Amino acid sequence: MAAGPKHPMGMDPDHSPTPSSSGKGLRGSKASKGIVLGGVAVVTLLLIGYCSAQEDDYDEVNAECVDLDSQQPDGSYTVVDEDYCDDDDSHYHGSYGAYRWYYGGVRSGARVMRGTTVRPADVRIVSRQGTVIQRGGFGFRGGSGS
């Protein structure tokens, strides 16, 4: 096989790419990039819109305000007025407070059990009286260490 003369950069001058005389190759490349970017923008907007619309589709969890000092051997707590669980701290005593929201429990009369005092994440929390405590999204657990 006979090799022809090589270009100083290692390319064969007879096979080097030539620009299109009409220039369509350059404009077509820019147009296709614009279409791709436009498509990405549309998909992004649709995704954001979909996620915004899903806020109302969170699972709903009921909450009861309970007296933590009233726990019985069966694990149940006495339900108290939800004003005791307000953030104004007027009804709290001790290092952690005597009243907390109790999430997802089963109520029987004036007692509730089989729930948790840990605020669940990614749900809508509503008290039995209809007060919205959390509107979906991530929950949090407050408190201070000693």
mmCIF file of C-alpha atoms in Angstrom:
data_model
loop_
_atom_site.group_PDB
_atom_site.id
_atom_site.type_symbol
_atom_site.label_atom_id
_atom_site.label_comp_id
_atom_site.label_asym_id
_atom_site.label_seq_id
_atom_site.Cartn_x
_atom_site.Cartn_y
_atom_site.Cartn_z
ATOM 1 C CA MET A 1 0.000 0.000 0.000
ATOM 2 C CA ALA A 2 1.447 3.282 -1.005
ATOM 3 C CA ALA A 3 0.831 6.166 1.261
ATOM 4 C CA GLY A 4 0.522 9.619 -0.219
ATOM 5 C CA PRO A 5 2.073 12.745 1.213
ATOM 6 C CA LYS A 6 0.772 13.640 4.657
ATOM 7 C CA HIS A 7 -0.245 17.061 5.881
ATOM 8 C CA PRO A 8 2.008 18.404 8.666
ATOM 9 C CA MET A 9 -0.773 17.767 11.222
ATOM 10 C CA GLY A 10 -1.116 14.145 10.136
ATOM 11 C CA MET A 11 -4.147 14.686 7.873
ATOM 12 C CA ASP A 12 -4.296 13.770 4.208
ATOM 13 C CA PRO A 13 -4.906 17.055 2.319
ATOM 14 C CA ASP A 14 -6.940 15.238 -0.342
ATOM 15 C CA HIS A 15 -9.484 14.025 2.247
ATOM 16 C CA SER A 16 -9.843 17.082 4.465
ATOM 17 C CA PRO A 17 -13.391 18.270 5.156
ATOM 18 C CA THR A 18 -14.574 21.208 3.116
ATOM 19 C CA PRO A 19 -17.140 23.719 4.291
ATOM 20 C CA SER A 20 -20.474 23.592 2.546
ATOM 21 C CA SER A 21 -20.732 26.247 -0.114
ATOM 22 C CA SER A 22 -24.322 27.038 0.858
ATOM 23 C CA GLY A 23 -23.568 27.324 4.627
ATOM 24 C CA LYS A 24 -26.603 25.143 5.464
ATOM 25 C CA GLY A 25 -24.518 22.871 7.667
ATOM 26 C CA LEU A 26 -23.769 25.677 10.120
ATOM 27 C CA ARG A 27 -27.314 27.072 10.257
ATOM 28 C CA GLY A 28 -28.820 23.584 10.593
ATOM 29 C CA SER A 29 -26.570 22.856 13.560
ATOM 30 C CA LYS A 30 -27.590 26.068 15.331
ATOM 31 C CA ALA A 31 -31.273 25.441 14.590
ATOM 32 C CA SER A 32 -31.145 21.882 15.933
ATOM 33 C CA LYS A 33 -29.445 23.078 19.113
ATOM 34 C CA GLY A 34 -32.188 25.685 19.511
ATOM 35 C CA ILE A 35 -34.868 23.034 19.078
ATOM 36 C CA VAL A 36 -33.218 20.797 21.677
ATOM 37 C CA LEU A 37 -32.891 23.658 24.176
ATOM 38 C CA GLY A 38 -36.486 24.721 23.521
ATOM 39 C CA GLY A 39 -37.657 21.144 24.053
ATOM 40 C CA VAL A 40 -35.736 20.888 27.331
ATOM 41 C CA ALA A 41 -37.306 24.163 28.500
ATOM 42 C CA VAL A 42 -40.816 22.919 27.664
ATOM 43 C CA VAL A 43 -40.259 19.609 29.463
ATOM 44 C CA THR A 44 -38.872 21.466 32.497
ATOM 45 C CA LEU A 45 -41.906 23.754 32.657
ATOM 46 C CA LEU A 46 -44.269 20.796 32.331
ATOM 47 C CA LEU A 47 -42.451 18.953 35.126
ATOM 48 C CA ILE A 48 -42.594 21.994 37.422
ATOM 49 C CA GLY A 49 -46.299 22.435 36.683
ATOM 50 C CA TYR A 50 -46.997 18.775 37.375
ATOM 51 C CA CYS A 51 -45.118 18.859 40.683
ATOM 52 C CA SER A 52 -46.978 22.008 41.749
ATOM 53 C CA ALA A 53 -50.313 20.389 40.975
ATOM 54 C CA GLN A 54 -49.396 17.321 43.052
ATOM 55 C CA GLU A 55 -49.212 19.307 46.308
ATOM 56 C CA ASP A 56 -52.882 18.584 46.977
ATOM 57 C CA ASP A 57 -52.405 14.842 46.377
ATOM 58 C CA TYR A 58 -50.470 14.153 49.585
ATOM 59 C CA ASP A 59 -51.778 11.489 51.913
ATOM 60 C CA GLU A 60 -53.668 12.945 54.839
ATOM 61 C CA VAL A 61 -52.882 12.040 58.435
ATOM 62 C CA ASN A 62 -55.047 13.001 61.399
ATOM 63 C CA ALA A 63 -53.516 14.449 64.531
ATOM 64 C CA GLU A 64 -54.736 14.684 68.101
ATOM 65 C CA CYS A 65 -53.351 16.898 70.827
ATOM 66 C CA VAL A 66 -52.500 14.620 73.764
ATOM 67 C CA ASP A 67 -51.308 14.901 77.347
ATOM 68 C CA LEU A 68 -47.995 13.024 77.369
ATOM 69 C CA ASP A 69 -48.222 12.518 81.140
ATOM 70 C CA SER A 70 -51.424 10.468 80.703
ATOM 71 C CA GLN A 71 -49.941 7.431 78.930
ATOM 72 C CA GLN A 72 -51.543 4.177 80.020
ATOM 73 C CA PRO A 73 -49.974 0.662 79.977
ATOM 74 C CA ASP A 74 -51.785 -0.033 76.670
ATOM 75 C CA GLY A 75 -49.903 2.917 75.112
ATOM 76 C CA SER A 76 -52.935 5.184 74.848
ATOM 77 C CA TYR A 77 -52.980 8.902 75.715
ATOM 78 C CA THR A 78 -55.733 11.263 76.855
ATOM 79 C CA VAL A 79 -56.857 13.636 74.089
ATOM 80 C CA VAL A 80 -56.962 17.316 75.123
ATOM 81 C CA ASP A 81 -58.100 20.501 73.394
ATOM 82 C CA GLU A 82 -55.847 21.291 70.423
ATOM 83 C CA ASP A 83 -55.168 24.765 71.849
ATOM 84 C CA TYR A 84 -52.760 23.031 74.222
ATOM 85 C CA CYS A 85 -50.564 22.080 71.250
ATOM 86 C CA ASP A 86 -50.347 25.621 69.884
ATOM 87 C CA ASP A 87 -46.886 27.067 69.493
ATOM 88 C CA ASP A 88 -47.469 29.832 72.062
ATOM 89 C CA ASP A 89 -45.971 27.652 74.856
ATOM 90 C CA SER A 90 -48.596 28.815 77.362
ATOM 91 C CA HIS A 91 -49.512 25.236 78.319
ATOM 92 C CA TYR A 92 -46.065 23.641 78.297
ATOM 93 C CA HIS A 93 -44.232 22.583 81.433
ATOM 94 C CA GLY A 94 -41.090 20.630 82.118
ATOM 95 C CA SER A 95 -38.153 20.247 79.758
ATOM 96 C CA TYR A 96 -40.149 18.816 76.835
ATOM 97 C CA GLY A 97 -43.718 19.991 77.457
ATOM 98 C CA ALA A 98 -46.697 17.981 78.574
ATOM 99 C CA TYR A 99 -48.743 18.305 75.372
ATOM 100 C CA ARG A 100 -47.855 17.190 71.858
ATOM 101 C CA TRP A 101 -49.469 16.314 68.566
ATOM 102 C CA TYR A 102 -50.056 12.582 68.200
ATOM 103 C CA TYR A 103 -50.132 11.540 64.540
ATOM 104 C CA GLY A 104 -52.126 8.790 62.846
ATOM 105 C CA GLY A 105 -53.585 7.262 65.988
ATOM 106 C CA VAL A 106 -56.857 5.437 66.472
ATOM 107 C CA ARG A 107 -59.236 7.302 68.752
ATOM 108 C CA SER A 108 -61.534 5.542 71.181
ATOM 109 C CA GLY A 109 -63.590 7.934 73.284
ATOM 110 C CA ALA A 110 -61.254 10.439 74.949
ATOM 111 C CA ARG A 111 -58.138 8.316 74.316
ATOM 112 C CA VAL A 112 -55.941 7.677 71.278
ATOM 113 C CA MET A 113 -53.386 4.920 70.574
ATOM 114 C CA ARG A 114 -51.334 3.182 67.834
ATOM 115 C CA GLY A 115 -49.883 6.435 66.482
ATOM 116 C CA THR A 116 -46.686 8.398 66.996
ATOM 117 C CA THR A 117 -45.436 11.705 68.382
ATOM 118 C CA VAL A 118 -42.878 11.893 65.545
ATOM 119 C CA ARG A 119 -44.165 14.204 62.804
ATOM 120 C CA PRO A 120 -44.461 12.183 59.569
ATOM 121 C CA ALA A 121 -42.860 13.592 56.423
ATOM 122 C CA ASP A 122 -44.403 14.144 53.011
ATOM 123 C CA VAL A 123 -48.038 14.099 54.198
ATOM 124 C CA ARG A 124 -50.785 16.622 54.892
ATOM 125 C CA ILE A 125 -51.549 16.694 58.621
ATOM 126 C CA VAL A 126 -54.969 17.850 59.827
ATOM 127 C CA SER A 127 -56.338 17.936 63.373
ATOM 128 C CA ARG A 128 -59.741 16.389 64.110
ATOM 129 C CA GLN A 129 -61.126 19.938 64.329
ATOM 130 C CA GLY A 130 -59.901 20.677 60.794
ATOM 131 C CA THR A 131 -56.793 22.740 61.551
ATOM 132 C CA VAL A 132 -54.089 22.130 58.938
ATOM 133 C CA ILE A 133 -50.843 21.488 60.805
ATOM 134 C CA GLN A 134 -48.675 20.664 57.781
ATOM 135 C CA ARG A 135 -49.416 21.063 54.067
ATOM 136 C CA GLY A 136 -47.472 18.179 52.563
ATOM 137 C CA GLY A 137 -43.777 18.278 51.876
ATOM 138 C CA PHE A 138 -41.202 17.202 54.387
ATOM 139 C CA GLY A 139 -42.010 17.144 58.069
ATOM 140 C CA PHE A 140 -39.587 17.988 60.784
ATOM 141 C CA ARG A 141 -38.993 17.082 64.363
ATOM 142 C CA GLY A 142 -38.353 19.946 66.723
ATOM 143 C CA GLY A 143 -36.867 19.831 70.167
ATOM 144 C CA SER A 144 -33.763 20.666 72.090
ATOM 145 C CA GLY A 145 -31.139 18.527 73.681
ATOM 146 C CA SER A 146 -30.090 18.732 77.302
#
